Tab-separated table of C-alpha atoms in Angstrom:
chain	number	residue	atom	x	y	z
F	17	UNK	CA	0.052	-0.136	0.076
F	18	UNK	CA	1.112	3.395	-0.685
F	19	UNK	CA	1.756	5.204	2.517
F	20	UNK	CA	2.177	8.612	0.467
F	21	UNK	CA	-1.666	8.568	0.770
F	22	UNK	CA	-1.367	9.511	4.552
F	23	UNK	CA	0.233	11.988	6.485
F	24	UNK	CA	2.352	10.312	8.735
F	25	UNK	CA	2.415	13.159	11.483
F	26	UNK	CA	-1.153	11.679	12.297
F	27	UNK	CA	-0.281	8.224	13.006
F	28	UNK	CA	0.488	8.904	16.803
F	29	UNK	CA	-2.323	10.218	18.877
F	30	UNK	CA	-2.794	10.300	22.784
F	31	UNK	CA	-4.086	6.964	24.449
F	32	UNK	CA	-7.420	8.629	25.488
F	33	UNK	CA	-8.470	9.034	21.824
F	34	UNK	CA	-9.521	5.252	21.934
F	35	UNK	CA	-11.610	3.826	24.586
F	36	UNK	CA	-9.933	1.309	26.647
F	37	UNK	CA	-10.277	-2.315	25.604
F	38	UNK	CA	-11.733	-1.453	22.212
F	39	UNK	CA	-8.904	-2.949	20.218
F	40	UNK	CA	-8.342	-5.884	22.370
F	41	UNK	CA	-10.933	-8.292	20.828
F	42	UNK	CA	-9.835	-8.057	17.385
F	43	UNK	CA	-6.181	-7.812	18.268
F	44	UNK	CA	-6.632	-11.075	20.053
F	45	UNK	CA	-8.365	-12.754	17.684
F	46	UNK	CA	-6.968	-11.904	14.236
F	47	UNK	CA	-3.336	-11.457	15.471
F	48	UNK	CA	-3.274	-14.454	18.235
F	49	UNK	CA	-6.051	-16.987	17.771
F	50	UNK	CA	-4.936	-20.221	16.496
F	51	UNK	CA	-5.574	-20.518	12.728
F	52	UNK	CA	-7.938	-23.163	12.998
F	53	UNK	CA	-10.093	-21.738	15.675
F	54	UNK	CA	-10.001	-18.470	14.082
F	55	UNK	CA	-11.471	-19.890	11.015
F	56	UNK	CA	-14.271	-21.586	12.898
F	57	UNK	CA	-14.990	-18.581	15.124
F	58	UNK	CA	-15.286	-16.264	11.894
F	59	UNK	CA	-16.503	-18.604	9.196
F	60	UNK	CA	-19.292	-20.637	10.585
F	61	UNK	CA	-21.429	-17.684	11.744
F	62	UNK	CA	-20.893	-15.896	8.485
F	63	UNK	CA	-21.676	-18.863	6.517
F	64	UNK	CA	-25.053	-19.200	8.646
F	65	UNK	CA	-25.782	-15.755	8.022
F	66	UNK	CA	-25.376	-16.289	4.351
F	67	UNK	CA	-27.203	-19.343	4.164
F	68	UNK	CA	-30.134	-17.940	6.003
F	69	UNK	CA	-30.107	-14.897	3.588
F	70	UNK	CA	-30.203	-16.851	0.576
F	71	UNK	CA	-32.941	-18.938	2.362
F	72	UNK	CA	-35.187	-15.886	2.646
F	73	UNK	CA	-34.651	-15.033	-0.905
F	74	UNK	CA	-36.483	-18.290	-2.051
F	75	UNK	CA	-39.213	-17.798	0.601
F	76	UNK	CA	-39.795	-14.374	-0.617
F	77	UNK	CA	-40.292	-15.530	-4.236
F	78	UNK	CA	-42.596	-18.448	-2.961
F	79	UNK	CA	-45.078	-15.829	-1.036
F	80	UNK	CA	-45.202	-13.526	-4.352
F	81	UNK	CA	-45.567	-16.313	-6.736
F	82	UNK	CA	-48.309	-18.336	-4.491
F	83	UNK	CA	-50.311	-15.318	-3.214
F	84	UNK	CA	-50.001	-12.419	-5.733
F	85	UNK	CA	-49.205	-14.272	-9.038
F	86	UNK	CA	-46.944	-15.183	-11.827
F	87	UNK	CA	-46.883	-11.722	-13.325
F	88	UNK	CA	-45.764	-10.028	-10.195
F	89	UNK	CA	-42.940	-12.693	-9.918
F	90	UNK	CA	-42.163	-11.766	-13.417
F	91	UNK	CA	-42.129	-8.165	-12.932
F	92	UNK	CA	-39.695	-8.869	-9.682
F	93	UNK	CA	-37.257	-11.100	-11.864
F	94	UNK	CA	-37.163	-8.278	-14.262
F	95	UNK	CA	-36.314	-5.482	-12.096
F	96	UNK	CA	-34.037	-7.144	-9.479
F	97	UNK	CA	-31.046	-6.913	-11.602
F	98	UNK	CA	-31.641	-3.180	-11.645
F	99	UNK	CA	-31.856	-3.128	-8.129
F	100	UNK	CA	-28.765	-5.148	-7.491
F	101	UNK	CA	-26.947	-2.840	-10.015
F	102	UNK	CA	-28.005	0.167	-7.913
F	103	UNK	CA	-26.344	-1.428	-5.139
F	104	UNK	CA	-23.037	-2.333	-7.129
F	105	UNK	CA	-21.117	1.325	-6.228
F	106	UNK	CA	-22.043	0.982	-2.565
F	107	UNK	CA	-20.869	-2.944	-2.282
F	108	UNK	CA	-17.756	-1.791	-4.197
F	109	UNK	CA	-16.951	0.966	-1.535
F	110	UNK	CA	-17.838	-1.449	1.323
F	111	UNK	CA	-15.389	-4.166	0.143
F	112	UNK	CA	-12.485	-1.916	-0.958
F	113	UNK	CA	-12.661	0.267	2.484
F	114	UNK	CA	-13.104	-3.198	4.578
F	115	UNK	CA	-9.570	-4.332	3.360
F	116	UNK	CA	-7.951	-0.902	3.863
F	117	UNK	CA	-9.587	-0.560	7.420
F	118	UNK	CA	-8.319	-3.920	8.410
F	119	UNK	CA	-4.856	-3.236	7.119
F	120	UNK	CA	-4.801	0.074	9.254
F	121	UNK	CA	-5.875	-1.753	12.266
F	122	UNK	CA	-3.251	-4.397	11.612
F	123	UNK	CA	-0.639	-1.404	11.928
F	124	UNK	CA	-2.420	-0.550	14.938
F	125	UNK	CA	-3.498	3.074	13.640
F	126	UNK	CA	-7.041	3.517	14.543
F	127	UNK	CA	-6.994	7.102	13.534
F	128	UNK	CA	-6.356	6.117	9.748
F	129	UNK	CA	-8.887	3.727	10.062
F	130	UNK	CA	-11.489	5.679	11.358
F	131	UNK	CA	-10.903	8.199	8.455
F	132	UNK	CA	-11.383	5.358	6.072
F	133	UNK	CA	-14.708	4.233	7.612
F	134	UNK	CA	-15.968	7.677	7.670
F	135	UNK	CA	-15.239	8.557	4.308
F	136	UNK	CA	-16.918	5.257	3.030
F	137	UNK	CA	-19.758	5.763	4.985
F	138	UNK	CA	-20.347	9.254	3.395
F	139	UNK	CA	-19.776	7.836	-0.106
F	140	UNK	CA	-22.269	5.293	0.371
F	141	UNK	CA	-24.792	7.635	1.413
F	142	UNK	CA	-24.068	10.018	-1.573
F	143	UNK	CA	-24.292	6.708	-3.876
F	144	UNK	CA	-27.531	6.264	-2.014
F	145	UNK	CA	-28.967	9.453	-2.823
F	146	UNK	CA	-28.337	9.531	-6.349
F	147	UNK	CA	-29.120	5.888	-7.158
F	148	UNK	CA	-32.387	6.149	-5.578
F	149	UNK	CA	-33.379	9.451	-7.204
F	150	UNK	CA	-32.467	8.155	-10.733
F	151	UNK	CA	-34.298	4.786	-10.106
F	152	UNK	CA	-37.600	6.838	-8.998
F	153	UNK	CA	-37.413	9.322	-11.830
F	154	UNK	CA	-36.680	6.806	-14.404
F	155	UNK	CA	-38.364	3.826	-13.581
F	156	UNK	CA	-40.792	3.564	-16.367
F	157	UNK	CA	-38.297	4.085	-18.868
F	158	UNK	CA	-35.956	1.270	-17.304
F	159	UNK	CA	-38.628	-1.237	-17.122
F	160	UNK	CA	-39.566	-0.834	-20.709
F	161	UNK	CA	-35.906	-0.719	-21.904
F	162	UNK	CA	-36.154	-4.424	-20.303
F	163	UNK	CA	-39.164	-5.296	-22.269
F	164	UNK	CA	-41.863	-5.024	-19.769
F	165	UNK	CA	-45.432	-3.817	-20.817
F	166	UNK	CA	-48.815	-3.499	-19.546
F	167	UNK	CA	-49.551	-4.933	-16.228
F	168	UNK	CA	-46.036	-6.478	-15.719
F	169	UNK	CA	-44.319	-3.060	-16.103
F	170	UNK	CA	-46.685	-1.144	-13.748
F	171	UNK	CA	-46.192	-4.080	-11.013
F	172	UNK	CA	-42.129	-3.558	-11.751
F	173	UNK	CA	-42.189	0.014	-11.177
F	174	UNK	CA	-44.108	-0.122	-8.030
F	175	UNK	CA	-41.715	-2.568	-6.440
F	176	UNK	CA	-38.665	-0.747	-7.838
F	177	UNK	CA	-39.905	2.716	-6.435
F	178	UNK	CA	-40.339	1.207	-2.891
F	179	UNK	CA	-36.353	0.618	-2.973
F	180	UNK	CA	-35.696	3.925	-4.308
F	181	UNK	CA	-37.502	5.420	-1.393
F	182	UNK	CA	-35.631	3.569	1.019
F	183	UNK	CA	-32.413	3.577	-0.620
F	184	UNK	CA	-30.615	6.002	1.863
F	185	UNK	CA	-31.855	3.722	4.640
F	186	UNK	CA	-30.742	0.327	3.511
F	187	UNK	CA	-27.627	0.750	1.292
F	188	UNK	CA	-25.176	0.739	4.002
F	189	UNK	CA	-26.000	-2.594	5.374
F	190	UNK	CA	-23.369	-4.516	3.395
F	191	UNK	CA	-20.776	-2.268	4.256
F	192	UNK	CA	-21.652	-2.124	8.249
F	193	UNK	CA	-21.882	-5.702	8.499
F	194	UNK	CA	-18.144	-5.947	7.070
F	195	UNK	CA	-17.246	-3.388	9.433
F	196	UNK	CA	-18.682	-5.096	12.686
F	197	UNK	CA	-16.762	-8.307	11.280
F	198	UNK	CA	-13.600	-6.517	11.163
F	199	UNK	CA	-13.968	-5.192	14.972
F	200	UNK	CA	-14.394	-9.034	15.926
F	201	UNK	CA	-18.190	-8.862	16.204
F	202	UNK	CA	-18.832	-11.813	14.165
F	203	UNK	CA	-21.697	-13.173	16.441
F	204	UNK	CA	-23.302	-9.746	16.474
F	205	UNK	CA	-23.127	-9.722	12.631
F	206	UNK	CA	-24.586	-13.111	12.315
F	207	UNK	CA	-27.395	-12.308	14.696
F	208	UNK	CA	-28.344	-9.042	12.579
F	209	UNK	CA	-28.360	-11.223	9.417
F	210	UNK	CA	-30.377	-14.114	10.802
F	211	UNK	CA	-32.957	-11.447	12.223
F	212	UNK	CA	-33.051	-9.511	9.045
F	213	UNK	CA	-33.857	-12.764	7.387
F	214	UNK	CA	-36.670	-13.861	9.704
F	215	UNK	CA	-38.099	-10.572	9.972
F	216	UNK	CA	-38.679	-10.312	6.096
F	217	UNK	CA	-40.135	-13.615	6.088
F	218	UNK	CA	-42.667	-12.893	9.049
F	219	UNK	CA	-43.558	-9.464	7.138
F	220	UNK	CA	-44.136	-11.001	3.698
F	221	UNK	CA	-46.381	-13.526	5.565
F	222	UNK	CA	-48.021	-10.546	7.423
F	223	UNK	CA	-48.431	-8.188	4.200
F	224	UNK	CA	-48.993	-10.761	1.693
F	225	UNK	CA	-50.678	-13.770	3.262
F	226	UNK	CA	-52.702	-12.181	6.057
F	227	UNK	CA	-53.378	-8.554	4.735
F	228	UNK	CA	-53.667	-9.375	1.254
F	229	UNK	CA	-51.332	-6.342	0.287
F	230	UNK	CA	-49.983	-6.241	-3.563
F	231	UNK	CA	-46.539	-6.288	-4.759
F	232	UNK	CA	-45.489	-3.103	-3.154
F	233	UNK	CA	-45.692	-5.060	0.327
F	234	UNK	CA	-42.883	-7.549	-0.820
F	235	UNK	CA	-40.531	-4.733	-1.432
F	236	UNK	CA	-41.765	-2.919	1.887
F	237	UNK	CA	-41.015	-6.211	3.953
F	238	UNK	CA	-37.501	-6.181	2.692
F	239	UNK	CA	-36.778	-2.580	2.905
F	240	UNK	CA	-38.136	-2.374	6.327
F	241	UNK	CA	-35.843	-5.191	7.772
F	242	UNK	CA	-32.767	-4.061	6.052
F	243	UNK	CA	-33.551	-0.596	7.536
F	244	UNK	CA	-34.051	-2.128	11.121
F	245	UNK	CA	-30.868	-4.116	10.525
F	246	UNK	CA	-28.791	-1.127	9.305
F	247	UNK	CA	-29.807	0.755	12.447
F	248	UNK	CA	-29.044	-1.947	14.745
F	249	UNK	CA	-25.844	-2.636	13.261
F	250	UNK	CA	-24.595	1.036	13.544
F	251	UNK	CA	-25.503	1.280	17.066
F	252	UNK	CA	-22.214	0.000	18.569
F	253	UNK	CA	-20.375	2.494	16.566
F	254	UNK	CA	-22.166	5.315	17.761
F	255	UNK	CA	-21.801	4.082	21.351
F	256	UNK	CA	-18.117	4.123	21.070
F	257	UNK	CA	-17.595	0.774	22.011
F	258	UNK	CA	-15.403	-0.245	18.830
F	259	UNK	CA	-12.266	0.472	17.243
F	260	UNK	CA	-13.709	2.375	14.478
F	261	UNK	CA	-15.272	5.879	15.024
F	262	UNK	CA	-16.953	8.568	12.972
F	263	UNK	CA	-14.325	11.373	12.317
F	264	UNK	CA	-14.477	14.640	10.353
F	265	UNK	CA	-11.046	14.002	8.367
F	266	UNK	CA	-11.210	12.464	5.078
F	267	UNK	CA	-8.775	10.231	3.145
F	268	UNK	CA	-6.745	11.583	0.316
F	269	UNK	CA	-7.727	10.777	-3.374
F	270	UNK	CA	-4.797	8.193	-4.106
F	271	UNK	CA	-6.270	5.916	-1.010
F	272	UNK	CA	-9.680	6.543	-2.326
F	273	UNK	CA	-8.794	5.323	-5.959
F	274	UNK	CA	-7.218	2.114	-4.149
F	275	UNK	CA	-10.384	1.380	-2.213
F	276	UNK	CA	-12.391	1.771	-5.748
F	277	UNK	CA	-9.820	-0.524	-7.310
F	278	UNK	CA	-9.709	-3.077	-4.507
F	279	UNK	CA	-13.840	-3.224	-4.717
F	280	UNK	CA	-13.795	-3.448	-8.334
F	281	UNK	CA	-14.255	-7.263	-8.434
F	282	UNK	CA	-17.267	-6.894	-6.359
F	283	UNK	CA	-18.863	-4.198	-8.592
F	284	UNK	CA	-17.938	-6.397	-11.780
F	285	UNK	CA	-19.247	-9.529	-10.139
F	286	UNK	CA	-22.873	-7.536	-9.629
F	287	UNK	CA	-22.697	-6.169	-13.282
F	288	UNK	CA	-21.500	-9.166	-14.856
F	289	UNK	CA	-23.568	-11.619	-13.051
F	290	UNK	CA	-26.659	-10.080	-14.721
F	291	UNK	CA	-25.275	-9.594	-18.291
F	292	UNK	CA	-24.340	-13.481	-17.978
F	293	UNK	CA	-28.001	-14.443	-16.838
F	294	UNK	CA	-29.351	-12.763	-20.006
F	295	UNK	CA	-27.005	-14.395	-22.246
F	296	UNK	CA	-27.696	-17.802	-20.628
F	297	UNK	CA	-31.572	-17.557	-20.752
F	298	UNK	CA	-31.282	-16.613	-24.545
F	299	UNK	CA	-29.161	-19.424	-25.200
F	300	UNK	CA	-31.679	-22.018	-22.846
F	301	UNK	CA	-34.412	-20.611	-24.934
F	302	UNK	CA	-32.983	-21.461	-28.151
F	303	UNK	CA	-31.907	-25.049	-27.106
F	304	UNK	CA	-34.915	-26.121	-25.011
F	305	UNK	CA	-37.296	-23.570	-24.722
F	306	UNK	CA	-39.364	-22.313	-21.658
F	307	UNK	CA	-38.761	-25.371	-19.783
F	308	UNK	CA	-35.181	-25.123	-19.931
F	309	UNK	CA	-35.489	-21.616	-18.347
F	310	UNK	CA	-37.495	-22.912	-15.831
F	311	UNK	CA	-34.916	-25.850	-14.754
F	312	UNK	CA	-32.273	-23.218	-14.831
F	313	UNK	CA	-34.170	-21.245	-12.249
F	314	UNK	CA	-34.429	-24.290	-10.182
F	315	UNK	CA	-30.806	-25.048	-10.529
F	316	UNK	CA	-29.921	-21.438	-9.743
F	317	UNK	CA	-32.202	-21.439	-6.525
F	318	UNK	CA	-29.880	-24.221	-5.431
F	319	UNK	CA	-26.618	-22.999	-6.426
F	320	UNK	CA	-27.234	-19.902	-4.659
F	321	UNK	CA	-27.378	-21.470	-1.454
F	322	UNK	CA	-23.962	-23.307	-2.215
F	323	UNK	CA	-22.400	-20.190	-3.475
F	324	UNK	CA	-23.405	-18.106	-0.534
F	325	UNK	CA	-21.577	-20.705	1.873
F	326	UNK	CA	-18.541	-20.035	-0.169
F	327	UNK	CA	-18.815	-16.452	-0.303
F	328	UNK	CA	-19.507	-16.456	3.359
F	329	UNK	CA	-16.437	-18.551	4.153
F	330	UNK	CA	-14.341	-16.325	2.247
F	331	UNK	CA	-15.642	-13.120	3.141
F	332	UNK	CA	-15.745	-13.745	7.003
F	333	UNK	CA	-11.870	-14.561	6.919
F	334	UNK	CA	-10.896	-11.476	5.034
F	335	UNK	CA	-10.435	-9.042	7.907
F	336	UNK	CA	-8.141	-11.484	9.655
F	337	UNK	CA	-6.022	-11.833	6.563
F	338	UNK	CA	-5.992	-7.989	5.943
F	339	UNK	CA	-5.193	-7.573	9.483
F	340	UNK	CA	-2.169	-9.874	9.287
F	341	UNK	CA	-1.113	-8.377	6.063
F	342	UNK	CA	-0.925	-4.984	7.648
F	343	UNK	CA	0.868	-6.585	10.689
F	344	UNK	CA	3.591	-7.954	8.515
F	345	UNK	CA	2.639	-11.887	9.080
F	346	UNK	CA	2.918	-13.697	5.966
F	347	UNK	CA	3.191	-17.008	7.867
F	348	UNK	CA	-0.140	-16.559	9.607
F	349	UNK	CA	-1.681	-15.420	6.299
F	350	UNK	CA	-1.088	-18.711	4.512
F	351	UNK	CA	-1.922	-20.458	7.638
F	352	UNK	CA	-5.261	-18.979	7.543
F	353	UNK	CA	-5.774	-19.286	3.734
F	354	UNK	CA	-4.637	-22.787	3.743
F	355	UNK	CA	-7.918	-23.623	5.965
F	356	UNK	CA	-10.136	-21.675	4.002
F	357	UNK	CA	-9.117	-23.297	0.476
F	358	UNK	CA	-8.943	-27.023	2.657
F	359	UNK	CA	-12.420	-26.260	4.059
F	360	UNK	CA	-13.869	-24.879	0.486
F	361	UNK	CA	-12.768	-28.048	-1.201
F	362	UNK	CA	-14.324	-30.257	1.458
F	363	UNK	CA	-17.809	-28.335	1.035
F	364	UNK	CA	-17.439	-28.549	-2.651
F	365	UNK	CA	-17.085	-32.567	-2.689
F	366	UNK	CA	-20.042	-32.911	-0.214
F	367	UNK	CA	-22.157	-30.824	-2.466
F	368	UNK	CA	-21.299	-32.527	-5.318
F	369	UNK	CA	-21.925	-36.067	-3.900
F	370	UNK	CA	-25.332	-34.629	-2.741
F	371	UNK	CA	-26.387	-33.494	-5.892
F	372	UNK	CA	-25.403	-36.674	-7.961
F	373	UNK	CA	-26.968	-38.849	-5.374
F	374	UNK	CA	-29.748	-36.793	-3.972
F	375	UNK	CA	-30.289	-33.855	-6.081
F	376	UNK	CA	-33.722	-35.237	-7.543
F	377	UNK	CA	-35.405	-35.200	-4.088
F	378	UNK	CA	-34.354	-31.639	-3.717
F	379	UNK	CA	-35.360	-30.697	-7.036
F	380	UNK	CA	-38.633	-32.084	-6.550
F	381	UNK	CA	-39.544	-29.608	-4.061
F	382	UNK	CA	-39.669	-27.326	-7.106
F	383	UNK	CA	-41.186	-29.452	-9.732
F	384	UNK	CA	-42.633	-32.454	-8.150
F	385	UNK	CA	-45.771	-31.959	-10.449
F	386	UNK	CA	-44.100	-31.623	-13.877
F	387	UNK	CA	-42.339	-34.796	-14.862
F	388	UNK	CA	-40.760	-33.012	-17.928
F	389	UNK	CA	-39.321	-30.175	-15.818
F	390	UNK	CA	-38.123	-32.558	-13.377
F	391	UNK	CA	-36.372	-34.632	-15.851
F	392	UNK	CA	-34.877	-31.700	-17.419
F	393	UNK	CA	-33.744	-30.168	-14.123
F	394	UNK	CA	-32.357	-33.361	-12.682
F	395	UNK	CA	-30.053	-33.908	-15.807
F	396	UNK	CA	-28.918	-30.395	-15.887
F	397	UNK	CA	-27.948	-30.215	-11.971
F	398	UNK	CA	-25.973	-33.536	-12.420
F	399	UNK	CA	-23.913	-31.973	-15.121
F	400	UNK	CA	-23.948	-28.424	-13.780
F	401	UNK	CA	-22.931	-29.551	-10.337
F	402	UNK	CA	-19.604	-30.836	-11.562
F	403	UNK	CA	-18.353	-27.094	-11.780
F	404	UNK	CA	-18.246	-27.372	-8.118
F	405	UNK	CA	-15.008	-29.211	-8.392
F	406	UNK	CA	-13.471	-26.063	-9.626
F	407	UNK	CA	-15.484	-23.014	-8.703
F	408	UNK	CA	-14.737	-23.051	-5.007
F	409	UNK	CA	-10.838	-21.919	-5.732
F	410	UNK	CA	-11.832	-18.834	-7.725
F	411	UNK	CA	-14.641	-17.625	-5.274
F	412	UNK	CA	-12.347	-18.026	-2.071
F	413	UNK	CA	-8.929	-16.873	-4.077
F	414	UNK	CA	-10.933	-13.955	-5.262
F	415	UNK	CA	-12.008	-13.062	-1.689
F	416	UNK	CA	-8.113	-13.576	-0.574
F	417	UNK	CA	-6.620	-11.459	-3.206
F	418	UNK	CA	-8.944	-8.498	-2.098
F	419	UNK	CA	-7.928	-9.059	1.268
F	420	UNK	CA	-4.181	-8.696	0.403
F	421	UNK	CA	-4.633	-5.532	-1.609
F	422	UNK	CA	-4.393	-7.293	-4.984
F	423	UNK	CA	-7.365	-5.489	-6.692
F	424	UNK	CA	-6.047	-6.547	-10.454
F	425	UNK	CA	-5.729	-10.486	-9.502
F	426	UNK	CA	-9.253	-10.089	-7.561
F	427	UNK	CA	-10.966	-8.358	-10.738
F	428	UNK	CA	-9.286	-10.764	-13.326
F	429	UNK	CA	-10.555	-13.807	-11.070
F	430	UNK	CA	-13.950	-12.345	-10.978
F	431	UNK	CA	-14.030	-11.610	-14.444
F	432	UNK	CA	-12.900	-14.944	-15.795
F	433	UNK	CA	-15.475	-16.852	-13.681
F	434	UNK	CA	-18.514	-14.723	-14.060
F	435	UNK	CA	-18.269	-13.484	-17.490
F	436	UNK	CA	-15.292	-14.312	-19.736
F	437	UNK	CA	-15.026	-17.910	-19.465
F	438	UNK	CA	-18.925	-18.881	-19.343
F	439	UNK	CA	-19.609	-16.770	-22.506
F	440	UNK	CA	-16.612	-18.178	-24.154
F	441	UNK	CA	-17.691	-21.867	-23.641
F	442	UNK	CA	-21.451	-20.936	-24.042
F	443	UNK	CA	-20.706	-19.719	-27.521
F	444	UNK	CA	-18.797	-23.266	-28.497
F	445	UNK	CA	-20.193	-26.270	-26.398
F	446	UNK	CA	-23.880	-26.345	-27.418
F	447	UNK	CA	-23.025	-26.158	-31.212
F	448	UNK	CA	-21.970	-29.924	-30.553
F	449	UNK	CA	-23.794	-31.050	-27.318
F	450	UNK	CA	-26.887	-29.031	-27.421
F	451	UNK	CA	-28.732	-28.512	-24.191
F	452	UNK	CA	-25.817	-30.386	-22.189
F	453	UNK	CA	-23.287	-28.242	-23.593
F	454	UNK	CA	-24.965	-25.164	-21.866
F	455	UNK	CA	-25.210	-27.044	-18.704
F	456	UNK	CA	-21.511	-28.070	-19.190
F	457	UNK	CA	-20.316	-24.641	-19.890
F	458	UNK	CA	-20.017	-23.455	-16.369
F	459	UNK	CA	-17.888	-26.681	-15.619
F	460	UNK	CA	-15.248	-25.801	-18.267
F	461	UNK	CA	-15.423	-22.048	-17.237
F	462	UNK	CA	-14.728	-23.223	-13.620
F	463	UNK	CA	-11.830	-25.385	-14.755
F	464	UNK	CA	-10.356	-22.248	-16.757
F	465	UNK	CA	-10.628	-20.350	-13.855
F	466	UNK	CA	-9.135	-22.782	-11.512
F	467	UNK	CA	-5.901	-22.557	-13.607
F	468	UNK	CA	-5.795	-19.081	-13.635
F	469	UNK	CA	-6.168	-18.692	-9.856
F	470	UNK	CA	-3.226	-21.535	-9.489
F	471	UNK	CA	-1.216	-19.141	-11.439
F	472	UNK	CA	-2.236	-16.007	-9.360
F	473	UNK	CA	-1.833	-18.025	-6.073
F	474	UNK	CA	1.871	-19.034	-6.915
F	475	UNK	CA	2.728	-15.417	-7.804
F	476	UNK	CA	1.103	-13.857	-4.379
F	477	UNK	CA	2.785	-16.565	-2.493
F	478	UNK	CA	6.376	-15.652	-4.042
F	479	UNK	CA	5.810	-11.957	-3.334
F	480	UNK	CA	4.528	-12.432	0.113
F	481	UNK	CA	7.611	-14.533	0.893
F	482	UNK	CA	10.089	-12.168	-0.467
F	483	UNK	CA	8.505	-9.245	1.248
F	484	UNK	CA	8.736	-10.925	4.424
F	485	UNK	CA	7.691	-8.479	7.353
F	486	UNK	CA	7.749	-5.294	5.010
F	487	UNK	CA	4.909	-6.291	2.596
F	488	UNK	CA	2.371	-4.337	4.348
F	489	UNK	CA	4.293	-1.034	3.339
F	490	UNK	CA	3.897	-1.468	-0.279
F	491	UNK	CA	1.302	-3.223	-2.635
F	492	UNK	CA	1.865	-6.618	-3.445
């Protein structure tokens, strides 16, 4: 990292500026806890949180589809990529700032970490104001641009405008969740995520199932849950009980550029994921019709839970890796990362075995009354699930590179896995294998990403070893 971005005269400050004991928990955990215990302490709560969040997404769709109707479900699916894109910049700032905050805390410089924390919160607030205003004003042109018309377009606009109205109250949640984990509050973070998910499900049931409200209530349930979670997550920071504090000093443009660059892979994931879904759906329509698209939807529901567990695992250990990078402890960095990668491989193998042997029972929950849909889905899942042999590495390595302040490697890993390799193989395999070629495209894309990640990991290992204890003073 470039230390010129910060005036070194500010790196010392009176002891009373920091509340007693505020650094103790994350110092002991990230710097001294045995790596295996640290992995379970951080990874398990975050994986539970991510899994619960993905489960509530499925429940949300069930309530809308069952009580409001297929048109409402179509409207939500239509505008959800736009909603996720509106969060893209704030997510980018959240990831990039989290890395820098953990690095500076590793250097025992809470003042600089607080400046980054404060600047990031301000940037996300500005982004929320801009994106919310644009989404409200241009909602109709946007949904028409996506091809919606008639009642579906009206429903889509109603849904999107609720998110637009709440944007300034909900867009900080992903960032503040990261900041809690950096400060060692992993169980508090897990409780907030689980609580938000359960609250969303209960509000969906109340608004839609009991009161019979329309599509706006589905968005309202999500936004109210996120808003309450956002407020509760910020309370420990306002109380001054954590090492991060709000400050009136901002960071310099050079460090801001690094934050944006380091979070660019998260931004790219948000954008490219939507683009890739559009391309896959077009290919499925051509090769197998609407039934193939429906099968793909079922597979993606299942896949979202698996990916949530992997992302939860990788993201949970990011603060620990960044902290030890800032503290100049390469041996401890690799001790942590070896456990992350080993756990990722084990999870991937277990999921693969389950999908090959018991996937039909799981898919039957979605398609038990349609024999054709069940048949296509089971075939697709058995082929698609082979991708888990490789994709675990790209997901976990991307988080690792981000934590080590290597934005180029992180971005290239994300680009290869989420867009470039899938589109490349999707343009070739279906010509020879038809529908099976589409299911196998993620498998070969994952294998290609796996090889690229190995090269990046070898280079990172070499640079960490050669840098020894000085690597925290410069970018890898």
